[in-house]
Coordinates of C-alpha atoms in Angstrom, one line a residue:
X1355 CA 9.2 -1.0 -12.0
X1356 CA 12.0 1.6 -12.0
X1357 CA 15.6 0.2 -10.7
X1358 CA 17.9 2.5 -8.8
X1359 CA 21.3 1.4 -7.7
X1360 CA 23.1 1.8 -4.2
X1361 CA 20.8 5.5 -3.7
X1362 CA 18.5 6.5 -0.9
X1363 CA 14.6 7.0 -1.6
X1364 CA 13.7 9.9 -0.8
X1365 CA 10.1 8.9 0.5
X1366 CA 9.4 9.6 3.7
X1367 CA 6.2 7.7 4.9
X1368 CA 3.8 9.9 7.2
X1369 CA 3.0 7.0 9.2
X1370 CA 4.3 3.4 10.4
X1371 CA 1.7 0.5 10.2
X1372 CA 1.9 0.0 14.0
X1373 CA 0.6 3.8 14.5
X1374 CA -1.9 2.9 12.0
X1375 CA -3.2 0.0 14.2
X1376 CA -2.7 1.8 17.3
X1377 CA -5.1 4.7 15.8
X1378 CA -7.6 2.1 14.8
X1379 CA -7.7 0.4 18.0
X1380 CA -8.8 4.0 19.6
X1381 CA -11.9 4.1 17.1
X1382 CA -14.5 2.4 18.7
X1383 CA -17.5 3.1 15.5
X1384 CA -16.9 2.0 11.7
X1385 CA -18.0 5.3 10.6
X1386 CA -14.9 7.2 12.9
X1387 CA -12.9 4.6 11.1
X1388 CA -13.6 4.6 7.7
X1389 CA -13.1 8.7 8.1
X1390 CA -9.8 7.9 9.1
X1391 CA -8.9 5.4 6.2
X1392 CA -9.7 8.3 4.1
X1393 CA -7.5 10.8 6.1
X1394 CA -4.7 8.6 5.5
X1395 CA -5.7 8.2 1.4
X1396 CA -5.6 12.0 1.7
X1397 CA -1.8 12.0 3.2
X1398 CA -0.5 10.6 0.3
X1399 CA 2.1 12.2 -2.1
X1400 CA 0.2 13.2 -5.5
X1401 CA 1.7 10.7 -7.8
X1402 CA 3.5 12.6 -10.7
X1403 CA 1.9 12.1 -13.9
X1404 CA 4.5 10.0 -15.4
X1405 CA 3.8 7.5 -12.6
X1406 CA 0.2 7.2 -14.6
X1407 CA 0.8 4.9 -16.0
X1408 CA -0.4 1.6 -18.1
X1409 CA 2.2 -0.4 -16.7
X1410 CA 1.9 0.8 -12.9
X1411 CA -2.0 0.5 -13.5
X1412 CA -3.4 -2.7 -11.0
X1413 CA -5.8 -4.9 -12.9
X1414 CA -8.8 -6.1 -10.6
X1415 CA -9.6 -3.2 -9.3
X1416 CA -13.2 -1.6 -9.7
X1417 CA -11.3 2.0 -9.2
X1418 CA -8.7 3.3 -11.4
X1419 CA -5.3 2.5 -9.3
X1420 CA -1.6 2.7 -10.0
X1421 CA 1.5 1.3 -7.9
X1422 CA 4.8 2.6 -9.2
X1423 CA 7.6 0.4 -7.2
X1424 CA 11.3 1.3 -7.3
X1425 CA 13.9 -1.0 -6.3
X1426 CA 17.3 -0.5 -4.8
X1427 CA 19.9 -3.0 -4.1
X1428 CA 21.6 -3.4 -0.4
X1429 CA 24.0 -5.8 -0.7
X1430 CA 23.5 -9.2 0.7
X1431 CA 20.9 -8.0 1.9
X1432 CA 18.9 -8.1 -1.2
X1433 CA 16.9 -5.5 -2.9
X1434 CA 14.7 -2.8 -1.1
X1435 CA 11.4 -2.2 -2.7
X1436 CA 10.0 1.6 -2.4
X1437 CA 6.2 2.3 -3.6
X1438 CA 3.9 5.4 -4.4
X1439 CA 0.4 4.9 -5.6
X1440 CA -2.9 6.9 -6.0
X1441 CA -6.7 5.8 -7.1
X1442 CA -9.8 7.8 -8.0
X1443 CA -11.7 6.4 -5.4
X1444 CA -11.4 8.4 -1.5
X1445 CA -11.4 5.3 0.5
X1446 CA -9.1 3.2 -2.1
X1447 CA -6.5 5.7 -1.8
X1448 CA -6.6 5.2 1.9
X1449 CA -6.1 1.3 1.3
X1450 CA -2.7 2.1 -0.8
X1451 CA -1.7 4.5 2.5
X1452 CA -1.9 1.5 4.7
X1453 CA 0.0 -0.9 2.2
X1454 CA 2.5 1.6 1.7
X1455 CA 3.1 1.6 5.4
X1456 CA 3.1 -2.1 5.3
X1457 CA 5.3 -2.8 2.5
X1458 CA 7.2 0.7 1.4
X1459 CA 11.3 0.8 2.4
X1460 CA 11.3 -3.1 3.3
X1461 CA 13.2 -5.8 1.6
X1462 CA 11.8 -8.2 -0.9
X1463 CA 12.0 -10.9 1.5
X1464 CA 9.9 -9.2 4.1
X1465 CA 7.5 -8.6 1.7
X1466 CA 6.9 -12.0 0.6
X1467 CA 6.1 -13.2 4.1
X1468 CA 4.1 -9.9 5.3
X1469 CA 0.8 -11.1 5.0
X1470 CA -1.3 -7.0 4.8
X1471 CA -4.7 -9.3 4.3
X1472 CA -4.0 -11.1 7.5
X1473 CA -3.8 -7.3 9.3
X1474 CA -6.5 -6.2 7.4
X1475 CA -8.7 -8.5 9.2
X1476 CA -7.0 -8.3 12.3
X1477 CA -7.6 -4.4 12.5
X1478 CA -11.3 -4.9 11.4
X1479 CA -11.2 -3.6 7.8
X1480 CA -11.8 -6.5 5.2
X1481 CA -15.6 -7.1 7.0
X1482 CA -16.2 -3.7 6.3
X1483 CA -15.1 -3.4 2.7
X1484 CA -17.3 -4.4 0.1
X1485 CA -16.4 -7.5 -2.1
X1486 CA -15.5 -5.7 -5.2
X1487 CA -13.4 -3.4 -2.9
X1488 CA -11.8 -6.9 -0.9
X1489 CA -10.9 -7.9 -4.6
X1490 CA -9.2 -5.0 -5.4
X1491 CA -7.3 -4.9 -1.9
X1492 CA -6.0 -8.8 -3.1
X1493 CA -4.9 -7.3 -6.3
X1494 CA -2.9 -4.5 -5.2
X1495 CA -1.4 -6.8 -2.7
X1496 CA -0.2 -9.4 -5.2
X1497 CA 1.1 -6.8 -6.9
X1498 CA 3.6 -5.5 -4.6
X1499 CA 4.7 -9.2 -3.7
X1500 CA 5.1 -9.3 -7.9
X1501 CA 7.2 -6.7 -8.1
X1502 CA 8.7 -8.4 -5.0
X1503 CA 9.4 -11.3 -6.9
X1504 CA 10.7 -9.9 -10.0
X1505 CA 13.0 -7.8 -7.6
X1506 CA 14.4 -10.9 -6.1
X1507 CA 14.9 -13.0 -9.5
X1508 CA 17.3 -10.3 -10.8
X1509 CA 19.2 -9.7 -7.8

């Protein structure tokens, strides 16, 4: 977890969560969707190779997958938690696209009560996901809300 204090990120996210739901809701067949959960993997920013990391590396995942978080303070607001992350697998890189659009840019607080499982199965995903794949989904998940955590202790 990198620290940056009072700057801007400079990540600009292709896509909020609400498009993402809004796109799903169009795509009647699980085939048409699972194309575009892999569009959205292949929308991601390549993750430099610094970012490769043992420490940014999510355990529980069957696919190689890495979450670099940087945090920025804003005031009383508390701290503001930016991600980039990448996997080996198509379809897992699709699943960090949608967290990032979940959780990247928002304060730690909002990410401790955003539950991305919850909209997982609301927009149809999690029955479609194989367990091993579900698991990994949790794990990045607790991850973020970690790094949320850890954010918020040394505020």
């Amino acid at each position: 977890m990198t620290l940056e204090v009072n700057s801007r990120a400079d990540i600009a996210l292709a896509m909020t969560i609400d498009e993402i739901i809004e796109n799903f809701s169009l795509l009647e067949e699980w085939d048409d969707r699972y194309r575009y959960v892999i569009e959205l993997g292949r929308s991601l920013t390549p993750l430099e190779e610094r970012d490769r990391s043992q420490t940014n590396k999510v355990q529980g995942c069957a696919s190689q997958v890495w979450l670099a978080t940087t945090v920025r303070t804003n005031g009383a607001d508390g701290p503001v938690l930016s991600f980039v992350g990448d996997s080996d697998a198509h379809i897992v890189r699709g699943l960090i696209a949608i967290l990032l659009a979940v959780y990247s840019e928002k304060h730690a607080r909002e990410i401790l009560t955003t539950d991305a499982i919850a909209l997982f199965e609301r927009i149809g995903l999690r029955e479609h996901l194989t367990p091993q794949r579900s698991n990994g989904f949790r794990s990045m998940v607790e991850r973020i809300k970690s790094d949320a955590r850890a954010a918020m202790a040394t505020a």
